[in-house]
Amino acid sequence: MTIGLFAAGAVAGGLLGYVLQRADLCFHSAWGGLLQGRTARARAWLLGVAVASVGLCALYSWGRWPALNQGLAFRPV
């Protein structure tokens, strides 16, 4: 079960990363464009962060998956 979830996450992350890189919607291009006076990518990036933050907060408060807010599985020394 864990291997399947890891594989699904790796595939989804790889596909999303590929699309974002090909569309030039990465953090570096957003802030680099902002320094050159182009604000569209930076605003899109900030909107994505805002939507993700609200969505994560909603998932935490919904309480259907209590293991979501248990902290990181890896705790460094």
PDB file of C-alpha atoms in Angstrom:
ATOM      1  CA  MET A   1       0.000   0.000   0.000  1.00  0.00           C
ATOM      2  CA  THR A   2       2.768   2.452   0.910  1.00  0.00           C
ATOM      3  CA  ILE A   3       4.737   1.652  -2.257  1.00  0.00           C
ATOM      4  CA  GLY A   4       1.626   2.284  -4.362  1.00  0.00           C
ATOM      5  CA  LEU A   5       1.034   5.671  -2.722  1.00  0.00           C
ATOM      6  CA  PHE A   6       4.683   6.579  -3.177  1.00  0.00           C
ATOM      7  CA  ALA A   7       4.562   5.609  -6.848  1.00  0.00           C
ATOM      8  CA  ALA A   8       1.331   7.553  -7.432  1.00  0.00           C
ATOM      9  CA  GLY A   9       2.807  10.626  -5.729  1.00  0.00           C
ATOM     10  CA  ALA A  10       6.011  10.357  -7.724  1.00  0.00           C
ATOM     11  CA  VAL A  11       4.133  10.090 -11.023  1.00  0.00           C
ATOM     12  CA  ALA A  12       1.771  12.964 -10.171  1.00  0.00           C
ATOM     13  CA  GLY A  13       4.648  15.141  -8.953  1.00  0.00           C
ATOM     14  CA  GLY A  14       6.727  14.372 -12.014  1.00  0.00           C
ATOM     15  CA  LEU A  15       3.881  15.212 -14.379  1.00  0.00           C
ATOM     16  CA  LEU A  16       3.032  18.424 -12.547  1.00  0.00           C
ATOM     17  CA  GLY A  17       6.676  19.443 -12.447  1.00  0.00           C
ATOM     18  CA  TYR A  18       7.057  18.791 -16.160  1.00  0.00           C
ATOM     19  CA  VAL A  19       3.991  20.864 -17.024  1.00  0.00           C
ATOM     20  CA  LEU A  20       5.040  23.737 -14.759  1.00  0.00           C
ATOM     21  CA  GLN A  21       8.580  23.722 -16.145  1.00  0.00           C
ATOM     22  CA  ARG A  22       7.439  23.634 -19.771  1.00  0.00           C
ATOM     23  CA  ALA A  23       4.930  26.427 -19.134  1.00  0.00           C
ATOM     24  CA  ASP A  24       7.664  28.427 -17.365  1.00  0.00           C
ATOM     25  CA  LEU A  25       5.533  28.724 -14.226  1.00  0.00           C
ATOM     26  CA  CYS A  26       8.202  28.037 -11.680  1.00  0.00           C
ATOM     27  CA  PHE A  27       9.242  30.115  -8.678  1.00  0.00           C
ATOM     28  CA  HIS A  28      12.402  31.347 -10.368  1.00  0.00           C
ATOM     29  CA  SER A  29      10.677  32.597 -13.512  1.00  0.00           C
ATOM     30  CA  ALA A  30       7.909  34.245 -11.489  1.00  0.00           C
ATOM     31  CA  TRP A  31      10.276  36.326  -9.363  1.00  0.00           C
ATOM     32  CA  GLY A  32      12.738  36.893 -12.189  1.00  0.00           C
ATOM     33  CA  GLY A  33       9.935  38.336 -14.293  1.00  0.00           C
ATOM     34  CA  LEU A  34       8.835  40.473 -11.370  1.00  0.00           C
ATOM     35  CA  LEU A  35      12.280  42.067 -11.229  1.00  0.00           C
ATOM     36  CA  GLN A  36      11.933  42.874 -14.927  1.00  0.00           C
ATOM     37  CA  GLY A  37       8.527  44.493 -14.484  1.00  0.00           C
ATOM     38  CA  ARG A  38       6.352  41.538 -15.569  1.00  0.00           C
ATOM     39  CA  THR A  39       3.912  40.795 -12.776  1.00  0.00           C
ATOM     40  CA  ALA A  40       1.547  38.220 -14.312  1.00  0.00           C
ATOM     41  CA  ARG A  41       3.542  35.112 -13.334  1.00  0.00           C
ATOM     42  CA  ALA A  42       4.255  36.377  -9.827  1.00  0.00           C
ATOM     43  CA  ARG A  43       0.559  37.132  -9.287  1.00  0.00           C
ATOM     44  CA  ALA A  44      -0.386  33.675 -10.623  1.00  0.00           C
ATOM     45  CA  TRP A  45       2.170  32.054  -8.321  1.00  0.00           C
ATOM     46  CA  LEU A  46       0.914  34.003  -5.303  1.00  0.00           C
ATOM     47  CA  LEU A  47      -2.691  33.110  -6.160  1.00  0.00           C
ATOM     48  CA  GLY A  48      -1.722  29.431  -6.299  1.00  0.00           C
ATOM     49  CA  VAL A  49      -0.029  29.643  -2.900  1.00  0.00           C
ATOM     50  CA  ALA A  50      -3.071  31.409  -1.431  1.00  0.00           C
ATOM     51  CA  VAL A  51      -5.511  28.818  -2.801  1.00  0.00           C
ATOM     52  CA  ALA A  52      -3.320  25.957  -1.573  1.00  0.00           C
ATOM     53  CA  SER A  53      -3.051  27.537   1.885  1.00  0.00           C
ATOM     54  CA  VAL A  54      -6.802  27.954   2.207  1.00  0.00           C
ATOM     55  CA  GLY A  55      -7.375  24.441   0.880  1.00  0.00           C
ATOM     56  CA  LEU A  56      -4.941  22.896   3.338  1.00  0.00           C
ATOM     57  CA  CYS A  57      -6.526  24.818   6.199  1.00  0.00           C
ATOM     58  CA  ALA A  58      -9.941  23.554   5.109  1.00  0.00           C
ATOM     59  CA  LEU A  59      -8.674  19.960   5.031  1.00  0.00           C
ATOM     60  CA  TYR A  60      -7.231  20.326   8.534  1.00  0.00           C
ATOM     61  CA  SER A  61     -10.427  21.812   9.932  1.00  0.00           C
ATOM     62  CA  TRP A  62     -12.685  19.285   8.221  1.00  0.00           C
ATOM     63  CA  GLY A  63     -11.219  16.544  10.384  1.00  0.00           C
ATOM     64  CA  ARG A  64     -12.003  13.627   8.089  1.00  0.00           C
ATOM     65  CA  TRP A  65      -8.335  12.606   7.974  1.00  0.00           C
ATOM     66  CA  PRO A  66      -6.892  13.111  11.463  1.00  0.00           C
ATOM     67  CA  ALA A  67      -3.435  11.906  10.420  1.00  0.00           C
ATOM     68  CA  LEU A  68      -2.954  14.976   8.202  1.00  0.00           C
ATOM     69  CA  ASN A  69      -1.937  17.227  11.063  1.00  0.00           C
ATOM     70  CA  GLN A  70       0.225  14.791  13.009  1.00  0.00           C
ATOM     71  CA  GLY A  71       3.428  16.446  11.838  1.00  0.00           C
ATOM     72  CA  LEU A  72       6.161  15.203   9.590  1.00  0.00           C
ATOM     73  CA  ALA A  73       6.900  11.518   9.461  1.00  0.00           C
ATOM     74  CA  PHE A  74      10.613  12.293   9.309  1.00  0.00           C
ATOM     75  CA  ARG A  75      11.839  14.090  12.393  1.00  0.00           C
ATOM     76  CA  PRO A  76      15.516  15.032  12.155  1.00  0.00           C
ATOM     77  CA  VAL A  77      17.657  14.994  15.235  1.00  0.00           C
TER      78      VAL A  77
END
